[in-house]
Tab-separated table of C-alpha atoms and ligand atoms in Angstrom:
chain	number	residue	atom	x	y	z
D	1	MET	CA	-63.050	11.597	97.392
D	2	LYS	CA	-62.432	14.394	95.828
D	3	ASN	CA	-64.449	17.914	96.340
D	4	LEU	CA	-65.830	20.008	93.115
D	5	GLY	CA	-66.081	23.362	92.787
D	6	ILE	CA	-68.964	24.341	90.085
D	7	LEU	CA	-68.883	27.882	88.496
D	8	LEU	CA	-72.059	29.087	86.433
D	9	SER	CA	-74.307	31.995	85.410
D	10	GLY	CA	-77.160	30.486	83.838
D	11	ARG	CA	-79.363	27.493	82.518
D	12	GLY	CA	-77.024	25.199	84.207
D	13	SER	CA	-77.374	21.930	82.112
D	14	ASN	CA	-73.438	21.278	81.962
D	15	PHE	CA	-73.321	21.636	85.769
D	16	GLU	CA	-76.441	19.208	85.869
D	17	ALA	CA	-74.902	16.839	83.572
D	18	ILE	CA	-72.083	16.933	86.035
D	19	ALA	CA	-73.998	16.275	89.038
D	20	ARG	CA	-75.864	12.712	87.553
D	21	ALA	CA	-73.011	11.310	86.767
D	22	VAL	CA	-71.341	12.332	90.279
D	23	ALA	CA	-74.967	10.470	91.856
D	24	ALA	CA	-74.573	7.654	90.048
D	25	GLY	CA	-70.742	7.104	91.092
D	26	GLU	CA	-69.595	7.773	87.567
D	27	ILE	CA	-67.223	10.722	89.551
D	28	PRO	CA	-65.434	9.815	92.450
D	29	ALA	CA	-65.957	13.220	94.044
D	30	LYS	CA	-68.468	15.173	95.595
D	31	ILE	CA	-69.767	18.756	94.633
D	32	ALA	CA	-68.840	21.044	97.265
D	33	LEU	CA	-69.793	23.880	95.956
D	34	VAL	CA	-71.755	25.698	93.431
D	35	VAL	CA	-71.234	29.411	92.457
D	36	SER	CA	-72.902	31.472	90.278
D	37	ASN	CA	-72.237	35.156	89.455
D	38	ARG	CA	-75.455	36.275	88.618
D	39	ALA	CA	-78.544	35.493	91.428
D	40	GLU	CA	-81.267	34.918	88.585
D	41	ALA	CA	-79.551	31.692	86.994
D	42	ALA	CA	-81.677	28.769	86.689
D	43	GLY	CA	-78.171	26.679	87.523
D	44	LEU	CA	-78.345	28.086	90.996
D	45	GLU	CA	-82.029	27.095	91.836
D	46	ARG	CA	-81.618	23.964	90.134
D	47	ALA	CA	-78.284	23.307	92.800
D	48	ARG	CA	-80.545	24.069	95.922
D	49	ALA	CA	-83.229	21.688	94.133
D	50	LEU	CA	-80.842	19.274	94.482
D	51	GLY	CA	-79.563	20.201	97.891
D	52	LEU	CA	-75.810	21.072	97.600
D	53	PRO	CA	-74.231	24.475	98.490
D	54	ALA	CA	-75.035	26.818	96.211
D	55	LEU	CA	-74.355	30.756	96.474
D	56	CYS	CA	-74.528	33.723	94.624
D	57	ILE	CA	-71.371	36.008	94.809
D	58	PRO	CA	-72.123	39.062	92.195
D	59	SER	CA	-69.877	40.156	90.018
D	60	LYS	CA	-71.646	43.214	88.235
D	61	GLY	CA	-69.688	46.512	89.108
D	62	LYS	CA	-66.787	44.774	90.924
D	63	PRO	CA	-63.123	45.157	89.687
D	64	ARG	CA	-62.202	41.102	88.560
D	65	GLU	CA	-59.645	40.900	91.535
D	66	ALA	CA	-61.901	41.343	94.045
D	67	PHE	CA	-64.050	39.367	92.401
D	68	ASP	CA	-62.156	36.097	91.903
D	69	ARG	CA	-60.265	36.732	95.875
D	70	GLU	CA	-64.123	36.350	96.876
D	71	VAL	CA	-64.587	32.883	94.602
D	72	ILE	CA	-61.044	31.955	95.751
D	73	GLU	CA	-62.116	32.421	99.634
D	74	ALA	CA	-65.580	30.425	99.351
D	75	LEU	CA	-64.350	27.560	97.326
D	76	LYS	CA	-61.482	26.915	99.596
D	77	THR	CA	-63.621	27.361	102.526
D	78	ARG	CA	-65.339	24.249	101.083
D	79	GLY	CA	-62.134	22.670	100.593
D	80	VAL	CA	-62.530	22.659	96.578
D	81	GLU	CA	-59.969	21.167	94.552
D	82	TYR	CA	-61.280	20.984	91.225
D	83	VAL	CA	-63.445	23.668	89.547
D	84	CYS	CA	-65.352	23.422	86.236
D	85	LEU	CA	-66.725	26.534	84.425
D	86	ALA	CA	-70.296	25.683	83.455
D	87	GLY	CA	-71.446	28.335	81.422
D	88	PHE	CA	-69.765	30.593	83.638
D	89	MET	CA	-70.038	34.061	81.282
D	90	ARG	CA	-66.685	35.631	82.928
D	91	VAL	CA	-63.036	35.270	82.183
D	92	LEU	CA	-60.910	34.005	85.042
D	93	GLY	CA	-57.951	36.272	86.348
D	94	PRO	CA	-54.626	34.855	86.934
D	95	ASP	CA	-55.122	34.648	90.876
D	96	LEU	CA	-57.684	32.058	90.645
D	97	VAL	CA	-56.210	30.379	87.500
D	98	ARG	CA	-53.231	30.015	89.763
D	99	GLU	CA	-54.746	28.796	92.728
D	100	PHE	CA	-56.018	25.501	90.982
D	101	PRO	CA	-52.849	24.654	88.391
D	102	ASN	CA	-54.126	22.367	85.733
D	103	ARG	CA	-57.335	21.563	88.096
D	104	ILE	CA	-59.815	24.105	86.017
D	105	LEU	CA	-61.898	22.552	83.323
D	106	ASN	CA	-64.065	24.390	81.000
D	107	ILE	CA	-66.926	23.251	78.310
D	108	HIS	CA	-66.705	25.296	74.562
D	109	PRO	CA	-69.595	24.672	72.208
D	110	ALA	CA	-66.822	24.436	69.106
D	111	LEU	CA	-64.218	22.787	68.021
D	112	LEU	CA	-61.380	24.962	69.662
D	113	PRO	CA	-58.811	26.747	68.541
D	114	SER	CA	-62.098	27.557	66.065
D	115	PHE	CA	-64.690	29.752	67.074
D	116	PRO	CA	-63.129	31.070	70.710
D	117	GLY	CA	-65.538	33.315	72.967
D	118	THR	CA	-68.705	33.912	72.489
D	119	ASP	CA	-72.039	32.966	69.988
D	120	ALA	CA	-69.592	30.173	69.093
D	121	GLN	CA	-72.188	28.244	67.403
D	122	LYS	CA	-73.536	31.631	65.557
D	123	GLN	CA	-69.655	32.154	64.644
D	124	ALA	CA	-69.555	28.375	63.203
D	125	LEU	CA	-72.846	29.199	61.107
D	126	ASP	CA	-71.607	32.425	59.850
D	127	TYR	CA	-68.251	30.576	58.771
D	128	GLY	CA	-69.862	28.102	56.936
D	129	VAL	CA	-68.077	24.693	58.593
D	130	ARG	CA	-69.403	21.935	58.023
D	131	PHE	CA	-68.637	20.058	61.454
D	132	THR	CA	-68.297	21.660	64.498
D	133	GLY	CA	-68.797	20.597	68.073
D	134	CYS	CA	-67.293	20.967	71.762
D	135	THR	CA	-64.054	20.977	73.638
D	136	VAL	CA	-63.573	20.284	77.343
D	137	HIS	CA	-59.988	21.882	78.238
D	138	LEU	CA	-58.232	23.040	81.044
D	139	VAL	CA	-58.031	26.593	82.014
D	140	ASP	CA	-55.037	28.906	81.777
D	141	GLU	CA	-54.617	32.646	81.341
D	142	GLY	CA	-56.323	33.244	77.932
D	143	VAL	CA	-59.585	32.934	76.914
D	144	ASP	CA	-60.468	29.278	75.654
D	145	THR	CA	-56.851	28.643	75.363
D	146	GLY	CA	-55.551	25.519	77.634
D	147	PRO	CA	-54.999	22.535	76.842
D	148	ILE	CA	-57.881	20.278	75.193
D	149	ILE	CA	-59.002	16.920	76.989
D	150	LEU	CA	-61.880	15.985	74.748
D	151	GLN	CA	-63.482	16.824	71.855
D	152	ALA	CA	-66.707	15.732	69.959
D	153	ALA	CA	-68.143	16.494	66.963
D	154	VAL	CA	-71.001	17.038	65.111
D	155	PRO	CA	-72.422	17.948	61.328
D	156	VAL	CA	-74.071	21.156	60.518
D	157	PHE	CA	-76.507	20.548	58.320
D	158	ASP	CA	-78.085	23.098	55.253
D	159	ASP	CA	-81.141	24.074	57.077
D	160	ASP	CA	-79.251	24.299	60.461
D	161	THR	CA	-80.253	27.644	62.952
D	162	GLU	CA	-78.464	28.398	65.836
D	163	GLU	CA	-80.995	26.881	67.818
D	164	THR	CA	-80.782	23.176	65.890
D	165	LEU	CA	-77.220	23.663	66.325
D	166	SER	CA	-76.537	24.554	69.988
D	167	ALA	CA	-78.894	21.548	70.885
D	168	ARG	CA	-77.225	19.101	68.685
D	169	ILE	CA	-73.885	20.392	70.338
D	170	LEU	CA	-75.435	20.465	74.072
D	171	GLU	CA	-76.212	16.541	73.545
D	172	GLN	CA	-72.710	15.973	73.294
D	173	GLU	CA	-71.136	18.530	75.750
D	174	HIS	CA	-73.396	16.910	78.486
D	175	ARG	CA	-71.569	13.334	77.520
D	176	ILE	CA	-67.995	14.747	76.896
D	177	TYR	CA	-68.130	16.986	80.197
D	178	PRO	CA	-68.804	14.223	82.770
D	179	GLU	CA	-66.578	11.870	81.028
D	180	ALA	CA	-63.544	14.910	81.321
D	181	VAL	CA	-64.031	15.641	85.006
D	182	LYS	CA	-63.866	12.039	85.778
D	183	LEU	CA	-60.711	11.752	83.880
D	184	LEU	CA	-59.154	14.665	85.841
D	185	VAL	CA	-60.049	13.394	89.509
D	186	GLU	CA	-59.213	9.919	88.748
D	187	GLY	CA	-55.607	11.303	87.763
D	188	GLN	CA	-56.002	10.108	84.334
D	189	ILE	CA	-54.824	13.159	82.550
D	190	GLU	CA	-50.867	14.258	82.133
D	191	VAL	CA	-50.261	17.437	80.525
D	192	LYS	CA	-47.000	18.165	78.638
D	193	GLY	CA	-46.862	21.382	77.434
D	194	ARG	CA	-49.736	21.897	74.970
D	195	ARG	CA	-50.606	18.245	74.488
D	196	VAL	CA	-52.864	16.082	76.928
D	197	ARG	CA	-52.247	12.483	77.284
D	198	LEU	CA	-54.474	10.415	78.518
D	199	ASN	CA	-53.593	6.799	80.322
D	200	LYS	CA	-54.006	3.629	79.098
D	201	GLY	CA	-56.989	2.487	80.941
D	202	ALA	CA	-58.708	5.702	80.574
D	203	ALA	CA	-58.092	5.833	76.825
D	204	ALA	CA	-59.585	2.171	76.340
D	205	ALA	CA	-62.263	3.173	78.066
D	206	SER	CA	-63.053	6.484	76.103
D	207	GLY	CA	-62.544	4.308	72.672
D	208	ARG	CA	-59.290	6.429	71.978
D	209	SER	CA	-55.907	4.376	71.197
D	210	PRO	CA	-53.440	4.574	74.092
D	211	ALA	CA	-50.869	6.231	73.947
D	212	PRO	CA	-47.730	4.642	73.108
C	1	LIG	C1	-72.806	25.936	77.039
C	1	LIG	O1	-73.016	25.750	75.726
C	1	LIG	C2	-71.517	25.780	76.946
C	1	LIG	O2	-70.207	25.338	76.237
C	1	LIG	C3	-70.938	26.974	77.222
C	1	LIG	O3	-71.774	27.612	77.983
C	1	LIG	C4	-73.374	26.965	77.525
C	1	LIG	C5	-73.648	26.620	78.908
C	1	LIG	O4	-74.791	25.913	78.975
C	1	LIG	N1	-69.806	27.201	77.845
C	1	LIG	P1	-75.565	25.407	80.393
C	1	LIG	O5	-75.477	26.484	81.264
C	1	LIG	O6	-74.439	24.501	80.693
C	1	LIG	O7	-77.178	25.011	80.582
């Protein structure tokens, strides 16, 4: 059984989707720690309600290195091996990224490399794309730049607002994030440069063509 750590800053609906998949036995892992950098994050409350170890490590006014060191320490103390960023509104420093090489996942509400950074749904609307979506990727030292594991596309309709589009994307986030976590902790992912290959079993299960 692998130990998962979750880092979040807010609502925590992606964390909940992962927690549901863990509880249902779909992901062979346990959530060993939930960390928020904001005390008022609803996700932190939700974690506590689920009986999961949850901790606030405030980031405000703290240099990145100091904050990252505290996070590393907390994750290590709980034996965390894989980290999921679930609406975590901070860029990770190199120490944290290097502590968990190719073992940190993030979900982004756009089809990367389009619309990285904040307000991805608004960026997509403003640009006028007909499709956008979400991306689960490994975290490297850049912002939303790591190798892509899974993506899902959704249409953009003429009368969409940021709210309606975000809701359509979120539904897909909750589907592909747990699936990507499962692939990662099961060791079904092979990273070659920027490209991620899924092993044959994993590819069949997710309805994609297997790697030759
Ligand atoms: C999601 O849209 C996710 O893609 C982005 O931040 C939002 C977090 O939502 N990284 P939640 O806290 O998981 O509900």
